[in-house]
Short mmCIF file of C-alpha atoms in Angstrom, two decimals:
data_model
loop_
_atom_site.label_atom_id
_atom_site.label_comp_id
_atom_site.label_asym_id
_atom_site.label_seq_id
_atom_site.Cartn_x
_atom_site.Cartn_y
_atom_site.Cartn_z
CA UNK A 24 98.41 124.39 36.34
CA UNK A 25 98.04 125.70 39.62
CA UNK A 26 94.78 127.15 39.37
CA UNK A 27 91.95 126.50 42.24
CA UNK A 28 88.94 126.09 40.21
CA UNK A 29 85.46 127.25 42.09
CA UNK A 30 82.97 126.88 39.71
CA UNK A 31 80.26 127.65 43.04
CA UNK A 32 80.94 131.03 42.02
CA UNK A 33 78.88 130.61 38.96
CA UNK A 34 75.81 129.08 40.97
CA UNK A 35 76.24 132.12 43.67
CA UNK A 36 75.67 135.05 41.22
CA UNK A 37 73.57 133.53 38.45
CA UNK A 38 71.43 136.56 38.69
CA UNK A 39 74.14 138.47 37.52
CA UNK A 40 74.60 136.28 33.78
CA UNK A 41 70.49 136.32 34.02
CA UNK A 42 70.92 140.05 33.81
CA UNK A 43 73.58 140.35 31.52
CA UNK A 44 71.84 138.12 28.77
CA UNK A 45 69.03 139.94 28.84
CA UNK A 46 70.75 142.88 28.10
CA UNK A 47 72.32 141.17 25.25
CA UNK A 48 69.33 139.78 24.02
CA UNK A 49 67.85 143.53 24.16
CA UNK A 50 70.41 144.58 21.76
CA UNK A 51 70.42 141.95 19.60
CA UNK A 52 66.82 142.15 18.72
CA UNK A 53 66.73 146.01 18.29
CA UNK A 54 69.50 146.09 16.26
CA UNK A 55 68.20 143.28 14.05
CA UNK A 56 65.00 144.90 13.87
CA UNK A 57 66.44 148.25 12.91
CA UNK A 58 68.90 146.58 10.81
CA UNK A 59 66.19 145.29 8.74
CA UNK A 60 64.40 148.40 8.48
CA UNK A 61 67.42 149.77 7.34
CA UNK A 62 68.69 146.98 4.99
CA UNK A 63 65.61 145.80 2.98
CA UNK A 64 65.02 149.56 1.72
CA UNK A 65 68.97 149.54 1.15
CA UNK A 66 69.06 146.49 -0.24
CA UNK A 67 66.13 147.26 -2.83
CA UNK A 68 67.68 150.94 -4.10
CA UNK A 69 70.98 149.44 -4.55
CA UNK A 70 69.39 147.58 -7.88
CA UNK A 71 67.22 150.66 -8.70
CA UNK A 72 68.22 151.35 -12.34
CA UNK A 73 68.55 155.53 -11.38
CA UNK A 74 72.03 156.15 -10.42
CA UNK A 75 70.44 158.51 -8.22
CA UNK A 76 68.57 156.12 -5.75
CA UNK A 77 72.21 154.00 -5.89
CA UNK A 78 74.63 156.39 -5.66
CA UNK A 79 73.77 157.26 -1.72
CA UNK A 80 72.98 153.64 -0.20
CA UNK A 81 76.10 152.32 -2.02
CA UNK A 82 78.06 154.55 -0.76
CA UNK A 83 76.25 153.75 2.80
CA UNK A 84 76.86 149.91 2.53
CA UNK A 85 80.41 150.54 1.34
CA UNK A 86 81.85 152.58 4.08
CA UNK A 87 79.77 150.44 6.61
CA UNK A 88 81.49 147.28 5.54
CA UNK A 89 84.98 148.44 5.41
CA UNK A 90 84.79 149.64 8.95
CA UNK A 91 84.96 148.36 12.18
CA UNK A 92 81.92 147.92 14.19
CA UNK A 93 83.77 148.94 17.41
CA UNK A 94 84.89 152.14 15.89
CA UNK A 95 80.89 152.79 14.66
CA UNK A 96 80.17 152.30 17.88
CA UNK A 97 82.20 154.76 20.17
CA UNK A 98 82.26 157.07 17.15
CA UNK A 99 78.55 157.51 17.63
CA UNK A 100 78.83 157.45 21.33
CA UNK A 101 81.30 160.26 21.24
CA UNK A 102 81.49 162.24 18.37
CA UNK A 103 77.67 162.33 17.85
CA UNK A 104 77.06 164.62 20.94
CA UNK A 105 79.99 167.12 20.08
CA UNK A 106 78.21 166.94 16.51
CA UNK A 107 74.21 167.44 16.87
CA UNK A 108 74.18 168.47 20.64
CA UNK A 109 72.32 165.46 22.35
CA UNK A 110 73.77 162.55 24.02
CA UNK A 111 72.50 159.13 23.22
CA UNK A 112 72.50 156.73 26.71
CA UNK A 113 75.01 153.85 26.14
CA UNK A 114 72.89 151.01 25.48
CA UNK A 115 70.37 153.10 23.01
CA UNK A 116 74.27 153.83 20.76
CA UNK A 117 74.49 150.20 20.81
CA UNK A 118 71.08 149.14 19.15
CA UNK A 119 71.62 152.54 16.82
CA UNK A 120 74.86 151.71 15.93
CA UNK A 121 74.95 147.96 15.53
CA UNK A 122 71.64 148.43 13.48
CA UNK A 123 73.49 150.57 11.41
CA UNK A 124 75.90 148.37 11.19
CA UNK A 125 74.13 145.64 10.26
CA UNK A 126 71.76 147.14 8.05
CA UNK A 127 74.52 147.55 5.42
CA UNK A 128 75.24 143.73 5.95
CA UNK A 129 71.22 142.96 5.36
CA UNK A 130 71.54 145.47 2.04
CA UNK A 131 73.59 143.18 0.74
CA UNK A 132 71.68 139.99 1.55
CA UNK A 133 68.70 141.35 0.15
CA UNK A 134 70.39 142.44 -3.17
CA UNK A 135 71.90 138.94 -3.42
CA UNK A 136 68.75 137.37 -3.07
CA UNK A 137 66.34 139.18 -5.35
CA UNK A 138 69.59 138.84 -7.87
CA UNK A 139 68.90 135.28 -7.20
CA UNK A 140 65.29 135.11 -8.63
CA UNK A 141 65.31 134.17 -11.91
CA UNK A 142 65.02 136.99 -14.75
CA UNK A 143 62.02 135.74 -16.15
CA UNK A 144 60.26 136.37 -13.56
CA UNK A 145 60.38 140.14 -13.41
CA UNK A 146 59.70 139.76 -17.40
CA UNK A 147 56.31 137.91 -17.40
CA UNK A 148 55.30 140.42 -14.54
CA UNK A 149 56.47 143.45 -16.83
CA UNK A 150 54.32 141.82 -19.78
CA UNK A 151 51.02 141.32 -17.96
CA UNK A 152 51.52 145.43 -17.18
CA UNK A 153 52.50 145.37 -13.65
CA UNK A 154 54.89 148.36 -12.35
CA UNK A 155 58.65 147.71 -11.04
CA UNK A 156 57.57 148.23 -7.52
CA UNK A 157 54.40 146.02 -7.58
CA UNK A 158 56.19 143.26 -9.39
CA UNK A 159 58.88 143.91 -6.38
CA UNK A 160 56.37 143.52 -4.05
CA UNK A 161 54.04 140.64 -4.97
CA UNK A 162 56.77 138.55 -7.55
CA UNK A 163 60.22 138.89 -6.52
CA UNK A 164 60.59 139.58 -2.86
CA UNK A 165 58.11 136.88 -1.74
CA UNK A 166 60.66 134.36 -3.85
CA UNK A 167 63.90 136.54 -2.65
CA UNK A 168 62.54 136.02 1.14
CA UNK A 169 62.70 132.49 0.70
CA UNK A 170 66.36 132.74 0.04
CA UNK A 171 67.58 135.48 2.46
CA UNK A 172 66.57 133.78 5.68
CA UNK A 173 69.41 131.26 6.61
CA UNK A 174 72.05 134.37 5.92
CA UNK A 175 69.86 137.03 8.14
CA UNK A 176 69.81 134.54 10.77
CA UNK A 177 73.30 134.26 10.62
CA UNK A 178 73.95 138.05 10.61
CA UNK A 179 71.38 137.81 13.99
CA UNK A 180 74.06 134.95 15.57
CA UNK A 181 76.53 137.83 14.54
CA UNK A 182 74.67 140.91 16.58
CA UNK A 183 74.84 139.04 19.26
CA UNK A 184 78.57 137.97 19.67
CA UNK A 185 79.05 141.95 18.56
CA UNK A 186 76.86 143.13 21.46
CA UNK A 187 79.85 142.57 23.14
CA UNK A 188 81.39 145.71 21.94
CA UNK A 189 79.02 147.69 24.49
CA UNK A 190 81.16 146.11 27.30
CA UNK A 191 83.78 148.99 25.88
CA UNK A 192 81.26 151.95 26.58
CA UNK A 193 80.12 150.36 29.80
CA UNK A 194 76.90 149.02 28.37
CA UNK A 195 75.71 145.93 31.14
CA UNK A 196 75.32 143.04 29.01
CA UNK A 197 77.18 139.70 29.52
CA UNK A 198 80.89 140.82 28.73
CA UNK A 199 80.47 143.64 31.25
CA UNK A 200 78.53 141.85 34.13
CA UNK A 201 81.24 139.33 33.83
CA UNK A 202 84.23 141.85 34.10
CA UNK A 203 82.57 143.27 37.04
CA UNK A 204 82.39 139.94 38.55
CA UNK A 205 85.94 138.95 37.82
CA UNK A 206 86.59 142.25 39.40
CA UNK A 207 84.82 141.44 42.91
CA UNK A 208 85.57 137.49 42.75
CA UNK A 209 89.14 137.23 41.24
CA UNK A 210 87.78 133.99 39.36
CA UNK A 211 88.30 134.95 35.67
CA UNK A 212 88.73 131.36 34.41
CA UNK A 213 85.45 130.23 35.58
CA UNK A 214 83.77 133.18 34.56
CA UNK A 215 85.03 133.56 31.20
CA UNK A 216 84.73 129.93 30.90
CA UNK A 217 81.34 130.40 31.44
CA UNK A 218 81.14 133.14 29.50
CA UNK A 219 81.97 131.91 26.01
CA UNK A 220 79.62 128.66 27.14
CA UNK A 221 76.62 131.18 27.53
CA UNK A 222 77.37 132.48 24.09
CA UNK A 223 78.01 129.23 22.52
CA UNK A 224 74.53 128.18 24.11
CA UNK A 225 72.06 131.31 23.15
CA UNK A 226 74.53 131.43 19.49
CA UNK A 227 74.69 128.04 18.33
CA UNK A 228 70.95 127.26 17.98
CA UNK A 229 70.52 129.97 15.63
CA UNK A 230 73.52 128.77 13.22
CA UNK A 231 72.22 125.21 13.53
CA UNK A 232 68.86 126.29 12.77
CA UNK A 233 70.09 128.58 10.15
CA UNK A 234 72.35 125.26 8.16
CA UNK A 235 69.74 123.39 8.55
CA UNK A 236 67.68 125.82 6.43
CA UNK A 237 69.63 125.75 3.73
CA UNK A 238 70.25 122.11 3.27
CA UNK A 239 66.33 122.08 3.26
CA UNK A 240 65.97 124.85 0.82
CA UNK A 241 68.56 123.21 -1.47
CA UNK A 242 66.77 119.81 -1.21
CA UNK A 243 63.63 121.53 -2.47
CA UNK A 244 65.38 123.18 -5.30
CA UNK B 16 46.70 147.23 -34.59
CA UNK B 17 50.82 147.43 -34.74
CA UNK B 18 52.84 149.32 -37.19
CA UNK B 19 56.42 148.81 -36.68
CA UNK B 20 58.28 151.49 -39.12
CA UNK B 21 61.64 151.73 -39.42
CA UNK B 22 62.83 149.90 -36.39
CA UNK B 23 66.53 149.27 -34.85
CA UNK B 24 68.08 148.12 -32.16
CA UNK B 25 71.13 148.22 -30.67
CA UNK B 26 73.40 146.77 -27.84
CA UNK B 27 75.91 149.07 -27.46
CA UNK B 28 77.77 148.96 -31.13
CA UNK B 29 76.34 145.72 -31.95
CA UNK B 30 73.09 146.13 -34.01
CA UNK B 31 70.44 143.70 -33.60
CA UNK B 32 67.69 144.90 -35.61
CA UNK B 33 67.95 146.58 -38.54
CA UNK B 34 65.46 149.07 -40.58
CA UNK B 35 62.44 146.67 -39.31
CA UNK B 36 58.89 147.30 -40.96
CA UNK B 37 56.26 145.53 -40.34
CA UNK B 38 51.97 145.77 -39.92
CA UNK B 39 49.89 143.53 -38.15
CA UNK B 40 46.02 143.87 -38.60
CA UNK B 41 43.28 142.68 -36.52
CA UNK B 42 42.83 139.14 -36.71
CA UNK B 43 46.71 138.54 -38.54
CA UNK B 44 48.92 135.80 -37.15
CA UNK B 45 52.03 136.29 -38.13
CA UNK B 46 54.65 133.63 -37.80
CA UNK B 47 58.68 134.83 -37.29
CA UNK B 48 60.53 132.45 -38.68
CA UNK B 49 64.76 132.38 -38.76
CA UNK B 50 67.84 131.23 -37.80
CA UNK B 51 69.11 131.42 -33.69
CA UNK B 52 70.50 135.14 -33.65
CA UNK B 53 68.11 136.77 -36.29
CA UNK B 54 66.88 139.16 -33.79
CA UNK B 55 63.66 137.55 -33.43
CA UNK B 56 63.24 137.18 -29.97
CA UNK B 57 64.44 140.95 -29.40
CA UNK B 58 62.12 141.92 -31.85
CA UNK B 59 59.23 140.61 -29.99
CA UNK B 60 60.41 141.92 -26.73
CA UNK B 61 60.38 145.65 -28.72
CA UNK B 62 56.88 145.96 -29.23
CA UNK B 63 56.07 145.71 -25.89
CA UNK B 64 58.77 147.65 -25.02
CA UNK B 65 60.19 144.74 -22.56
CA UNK B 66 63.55 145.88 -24.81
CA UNK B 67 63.48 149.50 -25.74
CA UNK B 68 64.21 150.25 -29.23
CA UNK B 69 66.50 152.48 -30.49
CA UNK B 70 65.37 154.08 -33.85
CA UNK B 71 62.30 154.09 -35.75
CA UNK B 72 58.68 153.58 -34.21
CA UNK B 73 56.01 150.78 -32.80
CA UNK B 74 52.83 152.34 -32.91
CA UNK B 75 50.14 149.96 -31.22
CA UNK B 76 46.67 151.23 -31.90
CA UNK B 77 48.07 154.52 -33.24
CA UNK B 78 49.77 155.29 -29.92
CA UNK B 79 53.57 155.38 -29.93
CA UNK B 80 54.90 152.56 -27.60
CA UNK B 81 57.47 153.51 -24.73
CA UNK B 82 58.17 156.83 -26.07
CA UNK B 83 56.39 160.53 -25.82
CA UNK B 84 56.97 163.01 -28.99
CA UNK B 85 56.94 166.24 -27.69
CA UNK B 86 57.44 169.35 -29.96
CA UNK B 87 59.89 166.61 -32.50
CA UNK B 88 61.88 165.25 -29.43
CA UNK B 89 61.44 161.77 -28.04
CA UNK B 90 61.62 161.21 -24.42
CA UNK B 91 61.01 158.02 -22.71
CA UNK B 92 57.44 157.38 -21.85
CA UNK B 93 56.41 157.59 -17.86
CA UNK B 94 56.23 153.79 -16.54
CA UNK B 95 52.32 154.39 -15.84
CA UNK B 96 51.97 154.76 -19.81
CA UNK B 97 53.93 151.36 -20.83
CA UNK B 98 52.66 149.48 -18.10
CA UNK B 99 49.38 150.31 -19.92
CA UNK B 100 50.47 149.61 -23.00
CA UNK B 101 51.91 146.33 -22.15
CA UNK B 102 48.52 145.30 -20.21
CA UNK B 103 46.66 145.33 -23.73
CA UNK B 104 49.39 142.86 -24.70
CA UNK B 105 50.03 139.79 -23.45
CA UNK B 106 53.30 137.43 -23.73
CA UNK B 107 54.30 133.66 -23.55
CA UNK B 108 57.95 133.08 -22.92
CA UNK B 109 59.79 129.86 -23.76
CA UNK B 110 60.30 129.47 -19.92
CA UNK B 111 56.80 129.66 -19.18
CA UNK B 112 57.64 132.44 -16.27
CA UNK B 113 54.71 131.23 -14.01
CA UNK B 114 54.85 132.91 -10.63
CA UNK B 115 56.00 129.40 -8.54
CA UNK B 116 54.60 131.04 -4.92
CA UNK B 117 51.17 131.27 -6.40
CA UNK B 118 48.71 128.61 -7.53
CA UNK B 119 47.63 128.42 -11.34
CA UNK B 120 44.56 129.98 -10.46
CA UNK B 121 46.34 132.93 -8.52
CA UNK B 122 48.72 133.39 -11.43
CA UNK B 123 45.75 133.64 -13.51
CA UNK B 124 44.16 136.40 -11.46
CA UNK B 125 47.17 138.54 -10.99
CA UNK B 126 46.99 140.61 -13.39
CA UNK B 127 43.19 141.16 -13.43
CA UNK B 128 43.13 142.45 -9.61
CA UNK B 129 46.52 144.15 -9.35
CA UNK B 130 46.87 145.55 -12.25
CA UNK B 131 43.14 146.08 -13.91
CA UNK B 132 41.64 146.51 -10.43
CA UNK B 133 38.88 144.00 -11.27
CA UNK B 134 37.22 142.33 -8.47
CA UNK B 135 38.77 139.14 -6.93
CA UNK B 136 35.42 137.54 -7.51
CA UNK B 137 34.81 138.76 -11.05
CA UNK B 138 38.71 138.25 -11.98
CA UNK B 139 37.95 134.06 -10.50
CA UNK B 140 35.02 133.70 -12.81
CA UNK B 141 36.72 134.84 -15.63
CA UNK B 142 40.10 133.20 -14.87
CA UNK B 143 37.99 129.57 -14.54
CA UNK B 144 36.72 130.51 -17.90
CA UNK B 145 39.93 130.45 -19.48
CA UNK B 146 41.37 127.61 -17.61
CA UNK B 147 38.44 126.24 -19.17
CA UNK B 148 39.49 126.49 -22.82
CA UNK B 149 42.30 125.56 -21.80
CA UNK B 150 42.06 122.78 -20.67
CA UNK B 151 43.59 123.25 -16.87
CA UNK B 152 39.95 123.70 -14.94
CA UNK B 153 41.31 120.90 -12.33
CA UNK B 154 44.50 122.15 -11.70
CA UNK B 155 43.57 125.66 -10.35
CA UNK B 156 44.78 125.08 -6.82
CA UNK B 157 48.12 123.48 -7.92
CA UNK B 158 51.56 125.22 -7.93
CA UNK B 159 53.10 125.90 -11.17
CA UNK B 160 55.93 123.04 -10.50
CA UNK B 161 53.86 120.40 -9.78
CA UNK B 162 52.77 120.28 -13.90
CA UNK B 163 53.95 119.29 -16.67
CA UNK B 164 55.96 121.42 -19.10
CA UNK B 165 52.92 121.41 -21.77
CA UNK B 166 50.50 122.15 -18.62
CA UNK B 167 52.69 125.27 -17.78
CA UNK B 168 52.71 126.78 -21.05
CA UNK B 169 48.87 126.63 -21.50
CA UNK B 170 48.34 128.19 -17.76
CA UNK B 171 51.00 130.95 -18.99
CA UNK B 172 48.46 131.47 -22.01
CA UNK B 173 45.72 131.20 -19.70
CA UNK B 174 47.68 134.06 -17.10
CA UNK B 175 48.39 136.38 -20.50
CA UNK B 176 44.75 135.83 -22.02
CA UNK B 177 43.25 136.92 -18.37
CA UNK B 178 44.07 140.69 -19.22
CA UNK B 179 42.19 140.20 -22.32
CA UNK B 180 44.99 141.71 -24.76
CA UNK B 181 44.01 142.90 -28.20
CA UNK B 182 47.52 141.30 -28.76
CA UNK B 183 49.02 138.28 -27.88
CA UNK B 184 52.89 137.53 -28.34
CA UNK B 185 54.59 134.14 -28.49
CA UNK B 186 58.30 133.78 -27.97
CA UNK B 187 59.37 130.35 -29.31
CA UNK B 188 56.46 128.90 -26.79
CA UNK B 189 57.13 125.37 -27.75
CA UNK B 190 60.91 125.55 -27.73
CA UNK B 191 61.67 124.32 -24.39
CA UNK B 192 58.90 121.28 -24.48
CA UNK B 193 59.70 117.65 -24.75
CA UNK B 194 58.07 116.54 -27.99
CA UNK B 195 55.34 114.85 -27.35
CA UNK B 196 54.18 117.91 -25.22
CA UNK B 197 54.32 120.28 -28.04
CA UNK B 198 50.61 119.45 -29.45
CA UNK B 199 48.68 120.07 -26.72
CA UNK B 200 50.49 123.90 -26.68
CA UNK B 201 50.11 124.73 -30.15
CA UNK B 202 46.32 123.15 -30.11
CA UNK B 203 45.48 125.60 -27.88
CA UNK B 204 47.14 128.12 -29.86
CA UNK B 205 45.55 127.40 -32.90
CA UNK B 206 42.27 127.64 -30.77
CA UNK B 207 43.02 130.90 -30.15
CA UNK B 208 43.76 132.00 -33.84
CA UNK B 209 40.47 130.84 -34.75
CA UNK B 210 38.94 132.37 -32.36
CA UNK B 211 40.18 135.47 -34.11
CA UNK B 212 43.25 136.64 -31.66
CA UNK B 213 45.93 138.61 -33.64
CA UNK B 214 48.78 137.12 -33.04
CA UNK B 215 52.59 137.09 -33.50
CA UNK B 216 54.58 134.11 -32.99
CA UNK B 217 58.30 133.86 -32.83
CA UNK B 218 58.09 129.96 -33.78
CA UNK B 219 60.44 126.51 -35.21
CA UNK B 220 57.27 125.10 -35.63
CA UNK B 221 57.23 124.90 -39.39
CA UNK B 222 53.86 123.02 -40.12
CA UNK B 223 52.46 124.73 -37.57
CA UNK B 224 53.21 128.02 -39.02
CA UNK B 225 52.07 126.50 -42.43
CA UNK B 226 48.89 125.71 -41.19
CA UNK B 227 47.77 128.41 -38.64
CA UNK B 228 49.61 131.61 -39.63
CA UNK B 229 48.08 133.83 -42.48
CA UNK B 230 52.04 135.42 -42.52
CA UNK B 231 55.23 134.38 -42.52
CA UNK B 232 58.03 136.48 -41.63
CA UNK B 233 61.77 135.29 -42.19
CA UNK B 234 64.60 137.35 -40.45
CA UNK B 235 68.35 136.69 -40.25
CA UNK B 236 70.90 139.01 -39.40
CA UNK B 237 68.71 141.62 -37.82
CA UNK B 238 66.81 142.04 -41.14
CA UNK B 239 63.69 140.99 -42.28
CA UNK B 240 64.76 139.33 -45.58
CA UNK B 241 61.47 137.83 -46.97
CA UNK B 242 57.62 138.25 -45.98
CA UNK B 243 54.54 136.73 -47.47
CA UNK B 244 51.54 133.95 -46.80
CA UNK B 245 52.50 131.15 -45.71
CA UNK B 246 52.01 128.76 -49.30
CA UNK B 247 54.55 131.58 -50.73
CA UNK B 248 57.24 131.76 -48.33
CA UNK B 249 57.42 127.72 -47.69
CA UNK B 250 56.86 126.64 -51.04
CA UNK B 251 57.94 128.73 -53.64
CA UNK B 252 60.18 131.64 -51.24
CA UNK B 253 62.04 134.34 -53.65
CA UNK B 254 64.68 135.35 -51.67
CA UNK B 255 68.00 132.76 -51.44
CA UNK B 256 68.60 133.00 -48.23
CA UNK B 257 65.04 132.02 -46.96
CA UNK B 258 65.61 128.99 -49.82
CA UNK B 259 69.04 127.94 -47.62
CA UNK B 260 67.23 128.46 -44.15
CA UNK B 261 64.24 126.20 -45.33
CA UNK B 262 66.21 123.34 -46.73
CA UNK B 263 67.87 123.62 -44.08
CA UNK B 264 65.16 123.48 -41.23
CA UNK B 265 62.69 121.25 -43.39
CA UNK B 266 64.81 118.56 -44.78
#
């Protein structure tokens, strides 16, 4: 290999990865948190026994999954402005459309895990004269929640190696920032090096913490 | 208190309960006895509508359960008006069902403040009360897995008697209880039945049902075959089938 490596270029523009992960970090929490908001109430009317409340989030969570998130993405970045007039700034289509995206994924975590509470429980609620939504409330989700955390904080290791995605509509997190630099420095094995060590460093933790969750949970069972 | 006339039930094309009358006064325990398929369980989960039935009509207290009748036609009930309903009834499962997240005392109060809307200070008075009778006063701060099987049970009587039904339905409560666990449940039952609770117990307990119930009900097949006090159906039953059933079960 006749590569010269100079890994001082990572020590001289450290700012610019600083920079970068923040942005990543910005995008990855608002689309989690939107995801959720999005996902629970999904999640919740996708068991609702009126085909009515079903019919539309299914169809949501459906099309969601079977599509990519890169093609969400620049569809809302450039189709939505021909569509409803007003142009959303890059980085605001990224926490939009990746908590859209996501939200379908959290749907489906959420229906898995109330499935997962046992049947009983909704029927000794029913007896003592509690409604669907209050037995929801204070019986099943509290005992779902338990069970849905390890896989939503999986789904938030995912957002962030999907952030990524804004370095295609010029968003500035890491991806993009490092581009730049490769363009100015000509050093793309150091930086991309770097690169996937960054994400391997802010992802990892949350996958760890996320396995070791469920080996816990399972050892309470 | 419940009139059950006419009463089927169907999953899909396969019929689970067939033509079923039955009364239950004030004060009447009634025992279900029967082979594993009879339709007993489903029939319990009818009257308070846990199940909906298909033909024919539970009437508790005169009111229709889980349907309206509205110029002949019968439409389901709104959920407000069965939630009601079931509140003035209360249920033991074979499972027990206790809320694991919550203490025993939380189960207990539950219903009382979410449902009834009674204070949280009135709804713990009343709730030690009945942990009192029975018999669970020092485990009101302890999580439903932390007791035994015969503990659980009585708190799930405990959590059902906190609404203070008029009505209290048993589904096989002893069923799923190591033996020597069983007394201590159907003690506290019997407690209850003297205390004058109308009752209606989906039981195997045959001396139980000998001693405590005032009516024993046998079903197979979705029918009720044979009904009568207790010394008539166990010792001297008229119908062949409940004659088979019994030798077999008592033997």
């Amino acid at each position: 290999m006749d590569y010269n490596w100079q890994f001082h270029v990572i020590y001289d523009y450290w700012p610019v990865f600083a920079r970068g992960a923040m942005v990543t970090l910005q995008i990855t929490l608002g689309a989690t948190l939107l995801g959720l908001l999005i996902g629970l109430p999904s999640g919740i009317a996708r068991m609702a026994k009126s085909a009515w409340w079903r019919m539309p989030f299914s169809c949501y969570v459906e099309f969601i999954r079977a599509t990519p998130a890169l093609v969400q993405i620049v569809w809302i970045y450039y189709c939505f402005p021909i569509l409803f007039g007003f142009q959303l700034d890059a980085m605001t289509t990224m926490v939009v459309a990746l908590g859209i995206h996501s939200g379908a994924y959290i749907a489906e975590i959420v229906r898995a895990g109330i499935n997962a509470v046992d049947k009983g429980q909704f029927m000794a609620a029913r007896s003592i004269g509690m409604s669907y939504l209050l037995t929801l409330r204070r019986i099943i989700l509290p005992q779902a929640g338990q069970k849905m955390i390890p896989p939503l904080i999986n789904e938030f290791a995912n957002l962030m190696k999907l952030s990524t995605l804004g370095s295609m509509i010029a968003v500035y997190e890491l991806l993009q920032e490092s581009n730049n630099l490769i363009a100015s420095t000509y050093r793309p094995m150091e930086i991309y090096t770097f690169l996937a060590l960054v994400f391997f460093a802010i992802t990892f933790p949350w996958i760890w913490l996320s396995r070791r969750l469920e080996i816990r949970m399972q050892r309470h069972a | 208190m419940l009139d059950i006339k006419n009463m089927s039930k169907s999953y899909g094309s396969l019929a689970v309960l067939k033509d079923i009358n039955l009364q239950v006064g004030p004060g009447d325990v009634v025992a279900i006895i029967g082979p594993s398929g009879s339709g007993k369980s489903t029939l319990l989960k009818c009257i308070n509508f846990l199940e909906p039935y298909d033909q024919g009509e539970v009437r508790f207290n005169g009111e229709l359960v889980g349907y309206v009748e509205k110029n002949g036609k019968r439409a389901l009930a709104p959920e407000r008006r069965v939630n009601t309903q079931r509140s003035q009834m209360g249920m033991v499962f074979q499972n027990f069902n206790l809320f694991p997240h919550m203490t025993i005392l939380q189960n207990v109060i539950e219903g009382p403040t979410r449902v009834r809307g009674v204070g949280r200070e009135e709804a713990i008075r009343d709730a030690d009360t009945i942990l009192n009778r029975v018999g669970l006063s020092d485990k009101r701060e302890v999580k439903p897995t932390r007791l035994s099987g015969g503990q659980q049970q009585r708190a799930a009587i405990a959590r059902a008697l906190a609404m203070k039904p008029r009505l209290m339905l048993f589904d096989e409560p002893t069923s799923a209880l190591d033996p020597e666990l069983v007394g201590e449940v159907l003690a506290a039952m019997r407690q209850l039945a003297d205390d004058g609770m109308t009752m209606v117990i989906v039981t195997h307990e045959m001396s139980f049902a000998r001693d405590v119930a005032n009516r024993v009900v046998f079903m197979e097949g979705g029918y009720i075959v044979e009904e009568g006090p207790p010394q008539q159906v166990f010792s001297s039953p008229s119908n062949a089938r409940t004659r088979e059933f019994l030798a077999r079960v008592l033997n």
